[in-house]
Short mmCIF file of C-alpha atoms and ligand atoms in Angstrom, two decimals:
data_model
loop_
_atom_site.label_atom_id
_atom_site.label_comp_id
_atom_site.label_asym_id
_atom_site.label_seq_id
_atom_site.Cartn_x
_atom_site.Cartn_y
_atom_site.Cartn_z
CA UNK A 1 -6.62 -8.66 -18.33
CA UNK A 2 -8.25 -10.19 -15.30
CA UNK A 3 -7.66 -8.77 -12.02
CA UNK A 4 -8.96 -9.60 -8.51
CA UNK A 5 -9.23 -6.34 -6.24
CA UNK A 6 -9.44 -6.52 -2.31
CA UNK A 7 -11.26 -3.89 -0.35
CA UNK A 8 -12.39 -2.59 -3.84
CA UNK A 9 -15.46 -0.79 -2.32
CA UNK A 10 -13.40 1.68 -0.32
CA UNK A 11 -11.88 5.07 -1.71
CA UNK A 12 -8.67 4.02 -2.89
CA UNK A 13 -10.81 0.91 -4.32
CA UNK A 14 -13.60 1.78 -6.42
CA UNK A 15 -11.55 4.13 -7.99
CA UNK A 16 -9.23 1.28 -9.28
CA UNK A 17 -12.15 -0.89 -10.19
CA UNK A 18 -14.44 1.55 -12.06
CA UNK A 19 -10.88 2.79 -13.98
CA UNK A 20 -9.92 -0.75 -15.66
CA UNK A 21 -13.66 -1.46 -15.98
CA UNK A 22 -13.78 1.45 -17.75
CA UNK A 23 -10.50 0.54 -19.63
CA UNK A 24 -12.36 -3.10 -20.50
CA UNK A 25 -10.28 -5.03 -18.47
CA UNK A 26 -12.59 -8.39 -16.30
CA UNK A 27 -12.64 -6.89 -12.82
CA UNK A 28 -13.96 -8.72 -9.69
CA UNK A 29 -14.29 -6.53 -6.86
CA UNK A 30 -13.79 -8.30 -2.94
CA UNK A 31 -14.88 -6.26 0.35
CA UNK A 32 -16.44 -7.45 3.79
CA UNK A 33 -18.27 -3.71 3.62
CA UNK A 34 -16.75 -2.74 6.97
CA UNK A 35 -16.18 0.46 5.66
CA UNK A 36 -16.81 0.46 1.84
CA UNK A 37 -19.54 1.13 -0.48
CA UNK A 38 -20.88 -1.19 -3.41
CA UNK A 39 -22.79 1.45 -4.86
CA UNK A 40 -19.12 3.16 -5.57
CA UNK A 41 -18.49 0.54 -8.29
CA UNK A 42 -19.57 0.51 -11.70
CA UNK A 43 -22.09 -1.93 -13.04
CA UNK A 44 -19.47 -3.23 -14.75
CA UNK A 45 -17.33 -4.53 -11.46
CA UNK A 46 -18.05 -8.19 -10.66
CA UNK A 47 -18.18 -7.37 -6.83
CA UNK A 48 -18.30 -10.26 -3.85
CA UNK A 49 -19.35 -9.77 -0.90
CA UNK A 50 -16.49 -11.41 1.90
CA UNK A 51 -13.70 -11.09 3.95
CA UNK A 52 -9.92 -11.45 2.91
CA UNK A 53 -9.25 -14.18 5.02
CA UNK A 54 -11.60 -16.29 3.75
CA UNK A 55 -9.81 -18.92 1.83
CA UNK A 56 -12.26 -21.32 -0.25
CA UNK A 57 -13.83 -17.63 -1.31
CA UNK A 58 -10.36 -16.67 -2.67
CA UNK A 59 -9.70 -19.42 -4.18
CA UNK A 60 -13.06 -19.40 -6.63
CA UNK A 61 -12.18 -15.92 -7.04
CA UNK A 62 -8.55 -15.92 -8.43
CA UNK A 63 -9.64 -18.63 -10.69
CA UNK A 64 -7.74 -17.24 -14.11
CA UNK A 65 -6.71 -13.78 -12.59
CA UNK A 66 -3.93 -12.56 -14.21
CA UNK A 67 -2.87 -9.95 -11.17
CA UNK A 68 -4.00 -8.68 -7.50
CA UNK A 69 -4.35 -5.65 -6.11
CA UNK A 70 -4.40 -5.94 -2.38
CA UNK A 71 -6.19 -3.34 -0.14
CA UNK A 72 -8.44 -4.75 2.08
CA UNK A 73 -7.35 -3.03 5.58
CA UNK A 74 -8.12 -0.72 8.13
CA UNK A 75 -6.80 1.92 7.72
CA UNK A 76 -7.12 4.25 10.66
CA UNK A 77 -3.90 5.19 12.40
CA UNK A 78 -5.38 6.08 15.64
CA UNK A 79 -8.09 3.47 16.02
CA UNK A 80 -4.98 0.70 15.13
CA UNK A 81 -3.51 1.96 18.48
CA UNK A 82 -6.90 0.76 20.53
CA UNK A 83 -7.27 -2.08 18.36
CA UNK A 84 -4.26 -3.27 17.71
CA UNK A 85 -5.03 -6.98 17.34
CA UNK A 86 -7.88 -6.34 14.73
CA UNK A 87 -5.24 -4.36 12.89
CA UNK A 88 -2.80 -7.68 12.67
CA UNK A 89 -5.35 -10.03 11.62
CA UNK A 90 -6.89 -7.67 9.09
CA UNK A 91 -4.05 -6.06 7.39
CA UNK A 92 -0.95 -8.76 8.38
CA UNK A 93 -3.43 -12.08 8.56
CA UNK A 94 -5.29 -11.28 5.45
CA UNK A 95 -2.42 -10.61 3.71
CA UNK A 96 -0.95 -14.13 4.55
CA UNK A 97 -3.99 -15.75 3.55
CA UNK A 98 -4.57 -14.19 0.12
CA UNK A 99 -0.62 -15.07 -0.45
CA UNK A 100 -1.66 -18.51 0.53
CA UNK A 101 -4.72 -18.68 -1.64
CA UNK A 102 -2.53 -16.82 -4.52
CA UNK A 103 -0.18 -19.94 -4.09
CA UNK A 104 -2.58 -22.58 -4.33
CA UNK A 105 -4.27 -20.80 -7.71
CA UNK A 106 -0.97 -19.96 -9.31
CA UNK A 107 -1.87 -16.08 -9.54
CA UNK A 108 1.35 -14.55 -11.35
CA UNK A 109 1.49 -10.77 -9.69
CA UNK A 110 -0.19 -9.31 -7.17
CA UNK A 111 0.37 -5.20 -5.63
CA UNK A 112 -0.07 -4.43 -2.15
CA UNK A 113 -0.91 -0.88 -1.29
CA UNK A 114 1.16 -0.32 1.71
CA UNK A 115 1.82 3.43 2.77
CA UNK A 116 3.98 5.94 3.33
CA UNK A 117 3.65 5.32 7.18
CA UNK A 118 6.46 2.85 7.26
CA UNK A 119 8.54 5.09 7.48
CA UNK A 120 7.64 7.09 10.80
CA UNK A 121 10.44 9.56 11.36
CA UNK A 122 13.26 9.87 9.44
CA UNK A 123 15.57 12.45 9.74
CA UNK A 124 16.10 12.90 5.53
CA UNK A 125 13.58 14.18 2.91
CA UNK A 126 12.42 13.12 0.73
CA UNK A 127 12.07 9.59 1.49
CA UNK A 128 13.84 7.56 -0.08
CA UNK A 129 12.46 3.67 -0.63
CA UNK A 130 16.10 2.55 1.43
CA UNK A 131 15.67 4.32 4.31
CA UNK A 132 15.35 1.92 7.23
CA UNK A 133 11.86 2.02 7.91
CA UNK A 134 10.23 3.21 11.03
CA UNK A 135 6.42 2.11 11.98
CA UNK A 136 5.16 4.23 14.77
CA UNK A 137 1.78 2.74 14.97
CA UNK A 138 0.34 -0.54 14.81
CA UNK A 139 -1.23 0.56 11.25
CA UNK A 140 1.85 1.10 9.82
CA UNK A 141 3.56 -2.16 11.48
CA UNK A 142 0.91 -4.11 9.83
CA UNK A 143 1.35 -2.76 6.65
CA UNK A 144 5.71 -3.34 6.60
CA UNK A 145 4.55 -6.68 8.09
CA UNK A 146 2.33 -6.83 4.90
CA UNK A 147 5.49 -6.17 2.37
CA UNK A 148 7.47 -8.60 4.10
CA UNK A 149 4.77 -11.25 4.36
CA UNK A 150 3.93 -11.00 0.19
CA UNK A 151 8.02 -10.23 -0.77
CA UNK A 152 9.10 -13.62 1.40
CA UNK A 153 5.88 -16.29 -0.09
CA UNK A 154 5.97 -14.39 -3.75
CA UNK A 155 9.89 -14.96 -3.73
CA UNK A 156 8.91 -18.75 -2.60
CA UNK A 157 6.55 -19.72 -5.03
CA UNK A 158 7.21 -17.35 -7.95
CA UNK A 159 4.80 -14.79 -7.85
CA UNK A 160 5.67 -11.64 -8.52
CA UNK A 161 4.86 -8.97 -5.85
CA UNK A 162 5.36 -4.91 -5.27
CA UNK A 163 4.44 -2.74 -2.94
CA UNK A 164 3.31 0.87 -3.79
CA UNK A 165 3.97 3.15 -0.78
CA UNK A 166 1.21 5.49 -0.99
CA UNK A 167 1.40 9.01 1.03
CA UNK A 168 -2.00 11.12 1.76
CA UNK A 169 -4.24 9.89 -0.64
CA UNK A 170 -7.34 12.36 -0.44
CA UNK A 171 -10.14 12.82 -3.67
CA UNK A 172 -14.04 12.16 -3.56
CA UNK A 173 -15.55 9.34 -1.92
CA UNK A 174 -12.87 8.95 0.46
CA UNK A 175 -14.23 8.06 3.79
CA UNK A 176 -15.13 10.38 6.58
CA UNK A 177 -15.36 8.22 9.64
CA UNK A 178 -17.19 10.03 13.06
CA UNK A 179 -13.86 9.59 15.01
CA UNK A 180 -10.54 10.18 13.33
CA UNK A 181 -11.38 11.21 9.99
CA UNK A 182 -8.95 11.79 7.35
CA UNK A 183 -7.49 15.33 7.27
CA UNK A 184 -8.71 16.66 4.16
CA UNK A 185 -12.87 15.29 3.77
CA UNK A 186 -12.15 16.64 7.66
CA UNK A 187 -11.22 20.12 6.67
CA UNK A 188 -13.42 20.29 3.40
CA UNK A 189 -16.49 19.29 5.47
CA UNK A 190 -16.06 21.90 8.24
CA UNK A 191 -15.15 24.53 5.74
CA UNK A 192 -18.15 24.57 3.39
CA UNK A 193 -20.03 24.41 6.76
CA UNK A 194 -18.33 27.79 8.00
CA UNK A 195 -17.89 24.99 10.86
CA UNK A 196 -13.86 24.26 12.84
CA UNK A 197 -10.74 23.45 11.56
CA UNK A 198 -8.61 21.62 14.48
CA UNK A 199 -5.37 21.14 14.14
CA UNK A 200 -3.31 19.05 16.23
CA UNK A 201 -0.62 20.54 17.71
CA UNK A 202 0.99 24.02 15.51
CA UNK A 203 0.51 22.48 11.79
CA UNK A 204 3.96 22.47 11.33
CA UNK A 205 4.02 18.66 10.48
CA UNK A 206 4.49 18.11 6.66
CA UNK A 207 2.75 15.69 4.67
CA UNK A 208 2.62 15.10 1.09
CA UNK A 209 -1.27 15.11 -0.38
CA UNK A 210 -1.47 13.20 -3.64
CA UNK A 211 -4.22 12.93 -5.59
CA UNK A 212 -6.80 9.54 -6.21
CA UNK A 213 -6.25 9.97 -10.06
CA UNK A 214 -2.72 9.91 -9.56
CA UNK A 215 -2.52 7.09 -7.51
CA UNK A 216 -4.71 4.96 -9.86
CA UNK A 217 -2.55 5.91 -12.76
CA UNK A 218 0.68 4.46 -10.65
CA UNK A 219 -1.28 1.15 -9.33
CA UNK A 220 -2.52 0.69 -12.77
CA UNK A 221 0.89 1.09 -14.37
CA UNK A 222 2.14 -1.40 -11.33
CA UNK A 223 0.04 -4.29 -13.16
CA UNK A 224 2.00 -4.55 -16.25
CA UNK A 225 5.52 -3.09 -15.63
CA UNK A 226 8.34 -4.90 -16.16
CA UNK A 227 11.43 -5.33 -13.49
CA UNK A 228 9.31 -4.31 -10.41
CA UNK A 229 9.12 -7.72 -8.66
CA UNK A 230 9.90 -7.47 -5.05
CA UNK A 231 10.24 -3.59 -5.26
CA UNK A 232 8.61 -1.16 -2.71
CA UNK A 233 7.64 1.95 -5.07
CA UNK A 234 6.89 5.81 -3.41
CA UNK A 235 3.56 7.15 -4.79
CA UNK A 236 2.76 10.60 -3.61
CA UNK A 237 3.31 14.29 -5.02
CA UNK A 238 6.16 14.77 -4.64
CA UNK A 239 5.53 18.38 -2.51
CA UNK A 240 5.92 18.57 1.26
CA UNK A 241 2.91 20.67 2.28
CA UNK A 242 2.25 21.85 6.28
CA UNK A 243 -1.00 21.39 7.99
CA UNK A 244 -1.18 24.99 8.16
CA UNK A 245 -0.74 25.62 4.65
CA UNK A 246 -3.18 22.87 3.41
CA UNK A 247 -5.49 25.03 6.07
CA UNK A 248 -5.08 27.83 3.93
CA UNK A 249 -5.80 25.91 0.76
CA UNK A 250 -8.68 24.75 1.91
CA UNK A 251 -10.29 28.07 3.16
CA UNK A 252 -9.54 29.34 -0.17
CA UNK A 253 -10.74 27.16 -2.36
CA UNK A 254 -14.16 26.99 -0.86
CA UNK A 255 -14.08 30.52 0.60
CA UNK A 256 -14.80 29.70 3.46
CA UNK A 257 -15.21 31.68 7.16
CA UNK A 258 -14.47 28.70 9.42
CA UNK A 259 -12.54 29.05 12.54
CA UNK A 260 -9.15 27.25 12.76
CA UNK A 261 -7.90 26.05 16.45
CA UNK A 262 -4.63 24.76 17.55
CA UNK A 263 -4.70 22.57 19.83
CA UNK A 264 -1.36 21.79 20.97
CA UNK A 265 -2.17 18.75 23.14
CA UNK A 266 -2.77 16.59 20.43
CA UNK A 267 0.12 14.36 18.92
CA UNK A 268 0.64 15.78 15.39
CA UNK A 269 2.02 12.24 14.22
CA UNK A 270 5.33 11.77 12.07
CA UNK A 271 6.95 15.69 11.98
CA UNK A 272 7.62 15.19 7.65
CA UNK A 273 6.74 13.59 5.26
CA UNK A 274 7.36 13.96 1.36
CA UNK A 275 8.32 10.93 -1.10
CA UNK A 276 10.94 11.13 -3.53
CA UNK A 277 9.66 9.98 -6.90
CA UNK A 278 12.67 8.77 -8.81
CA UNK A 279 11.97 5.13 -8.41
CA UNK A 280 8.20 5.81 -9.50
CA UNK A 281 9.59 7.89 -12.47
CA UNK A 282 11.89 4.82 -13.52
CA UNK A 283 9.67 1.77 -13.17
CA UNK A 284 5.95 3.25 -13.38
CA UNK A 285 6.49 6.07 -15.73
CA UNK A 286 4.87 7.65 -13.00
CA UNK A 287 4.49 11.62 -13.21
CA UNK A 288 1.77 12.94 -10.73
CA UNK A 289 -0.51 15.80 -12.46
CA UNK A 290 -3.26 17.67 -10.09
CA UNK A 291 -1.67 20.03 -7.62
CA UNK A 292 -2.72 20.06 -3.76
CA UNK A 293 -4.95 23.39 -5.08
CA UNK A 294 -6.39 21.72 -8.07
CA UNK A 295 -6.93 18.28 -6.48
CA UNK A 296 -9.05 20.07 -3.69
CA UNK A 297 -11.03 21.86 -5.93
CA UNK A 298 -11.97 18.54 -7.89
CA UNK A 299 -13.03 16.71 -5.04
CA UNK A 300 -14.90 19.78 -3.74
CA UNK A 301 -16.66 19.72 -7.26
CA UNK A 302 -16.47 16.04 -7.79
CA UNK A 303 -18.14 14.94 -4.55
CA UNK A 304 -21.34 15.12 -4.07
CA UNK A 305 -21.22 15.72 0.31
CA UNK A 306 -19.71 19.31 -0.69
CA UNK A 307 -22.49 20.53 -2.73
CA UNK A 308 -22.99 23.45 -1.15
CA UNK A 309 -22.56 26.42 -3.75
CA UNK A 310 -18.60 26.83 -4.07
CA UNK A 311 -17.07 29.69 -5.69
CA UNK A 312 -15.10 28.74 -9.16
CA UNK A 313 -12.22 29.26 -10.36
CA UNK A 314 -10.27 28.18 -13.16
CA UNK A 315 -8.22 25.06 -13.15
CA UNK A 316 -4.04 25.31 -13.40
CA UNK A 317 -4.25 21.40 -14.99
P1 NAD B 401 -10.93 2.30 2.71
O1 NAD B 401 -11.24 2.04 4.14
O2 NAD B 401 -11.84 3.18 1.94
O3 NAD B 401 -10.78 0.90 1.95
C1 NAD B 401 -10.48 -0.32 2.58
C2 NAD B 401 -11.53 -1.31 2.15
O4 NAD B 401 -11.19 -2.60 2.70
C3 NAD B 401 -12.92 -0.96 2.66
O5 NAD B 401 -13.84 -0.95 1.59
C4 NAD B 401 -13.25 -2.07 3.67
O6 NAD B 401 -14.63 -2.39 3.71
C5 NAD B 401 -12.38 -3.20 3.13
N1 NAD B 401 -12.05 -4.20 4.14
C6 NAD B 401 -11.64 -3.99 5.43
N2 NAD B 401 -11.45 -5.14 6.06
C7 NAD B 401 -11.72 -6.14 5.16
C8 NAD B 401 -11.71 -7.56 5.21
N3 NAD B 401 -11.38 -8.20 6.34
N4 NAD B 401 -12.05 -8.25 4.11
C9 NAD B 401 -12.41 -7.60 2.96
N5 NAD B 401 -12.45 -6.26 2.86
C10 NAD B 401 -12.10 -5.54 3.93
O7 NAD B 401 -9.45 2.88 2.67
P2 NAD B 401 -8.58 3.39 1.43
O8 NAD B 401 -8.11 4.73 1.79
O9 NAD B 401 -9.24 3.15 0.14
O10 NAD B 401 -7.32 2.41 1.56
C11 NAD B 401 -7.16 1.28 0.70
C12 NAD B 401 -5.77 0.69 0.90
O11 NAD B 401 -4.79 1.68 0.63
C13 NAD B 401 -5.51 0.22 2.34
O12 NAD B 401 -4.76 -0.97 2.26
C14 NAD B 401 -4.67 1.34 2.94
O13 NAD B 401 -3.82 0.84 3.95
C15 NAD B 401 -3.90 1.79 1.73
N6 NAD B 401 -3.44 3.18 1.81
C16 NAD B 401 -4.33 4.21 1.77
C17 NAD B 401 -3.87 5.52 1.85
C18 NAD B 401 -4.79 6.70 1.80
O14 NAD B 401 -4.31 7.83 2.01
N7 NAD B 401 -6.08 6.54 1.50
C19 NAD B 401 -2.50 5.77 2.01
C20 NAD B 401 -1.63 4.69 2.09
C21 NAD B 401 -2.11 3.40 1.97
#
């Protein structure tokens, strides 16, 4: 098949790209390199340099592209609430202009990775995809805004859309920005560095931690399955894990001696957060495999910023 990716040099990405590459699929790559990496993608990965709102550039590329993955963004939670404009025209506006350029080409599918953030607080876990959604931050308005915007022009002009609602996606190469970096390269990157764990607030908050190579599997499955048009779709672990067990985890697994502080005056975000599967099971044959253990251990082996000697162990999966 043909596929066009957006914001295919970031984590979530490359992975994507260098996995149907592999797979011998035709895969052209799009990203402004805000925050992504060429060198992440294969040889193989036709990648463009330019930014998802640029129309005449979409348009050459989604010549004969069979389906889209969308995931240009930003994708920082806490720099969405200083920037919140950026965050519209990124995320919402780039979304309505690829829908507009998908229109004019006559692209047939296209998945948007939206996120498990929609839902902010809800008082019932797991989530459920028909629980009334919930954005707390301008991120995760822009990304509901970002469902609605492809479900309402793909049920207009017949293309076929879905959104996968990913939860914590962590694995190598995901990036570690100076401010508000991602809880787990965080906590790895301290730990092997015998550095500080912070946590905000007690760690009570629950997320669920799901693994790159599960995610892939699910957005690759999300290409070809049937019956999934205008569908948002869960993709996470399944397992509702605390901050301040994923703290243990991760002192395990690279043994290390770091110092963990609580702070409790900083906001520990949405208080749970674990997605129910069943949809994923149904329409993506989607089972996820590496465990919150496992998955750290992999990326701690896998990526090459936490190559400091780490003690082994064998793997559950
Ligand atoms: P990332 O920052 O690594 O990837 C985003 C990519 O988009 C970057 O390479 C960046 O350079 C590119 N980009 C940003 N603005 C652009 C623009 N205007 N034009 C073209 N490219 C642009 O982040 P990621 O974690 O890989 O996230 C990818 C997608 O998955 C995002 O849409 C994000 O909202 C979504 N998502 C991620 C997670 C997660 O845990 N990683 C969870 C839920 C949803």
């Amino acid at each position: 098949m043909n596929f066009l990716i957006t914001g295919a040099a970031g984590f979530l990405g490359s992975n994507l790209a260098n996995n149907l590459a592999r797979e011998g699929h035709q895969v052209r790559a799009l990203d402004d390199l805000s925050t992504g990496d060429p060198q992440s993608l294969s040889p193989d990965v036709l990648f463009t340099r330019g930014d998802v709102n640029d129309r005449p550039k979409l348009w050459t590329l989604l010549q004969d592209v069979d389906c889209v993955y969308h995931l240009a963004a930003r994708v920082l939670v806490a720099e969405s609430i200083l920037y919140p404009r950026e965050y519209n025209a990124v995320n919402v506006g780039g979304t309505v202009s690829l829908m507009e350029a998908m229109r004019d080409v006559g692209v047939r599918r296209v998945v948007l990775i939206s996120s498990g953030a929609v839902y902010g607080d809800q008082g019932e876990q797991p989530l459920k995809e028909d629980a009334s959604p919930s954005p707390r931050s301008p991120y995760a308005v822009s990304k509901l805004s970002a469902e609605y915007y492809i479900r309402s022009i793909g049920d207009l002009w017949s293309i076929e859309t879905v959104s996968l609602r990913v939860f914590n996606a962590y694995g190598p190469g995901q990036h570690l920005p100076p401010s508000h970096p991602p809880v787990i390269p965080n906590f790895l990157h301290q730990a092997v560095r015998d550095g500080t764990l912070v946590v905000h607030s007690d760690g009570s908050q629950t997320r669920d931690y799901v693994f790159v190579d599960d995610v892939v599997n699910a957005m690759v499955a999300a290409a070809t399955a049937p019956s999934i048009d205008k569908l948002r779709i869960n993709v996470g672990s399944g397992t509702e894990t605390s901050v301040r067990q994923l703290v243990q985890f991760v002192l395990e697994v690279t043994n290390s001696k770091a110092e963990v502080v609580y702070n409790p005056r900083t906001d520990p975000g949405v208080s749970r957060m674990c997605a129910d599967l069943t949809l994923a099971r149904e329409k993506l044959n989607y089972r996820p495999r590496v465990s919150l253990q496992d998955g750290l251990f992999l990326t701690l082996e896998r990526d090459l910023r936490f190559s400091r000697e780490v003690p082994t162990r064998p793997l559950k999966s």
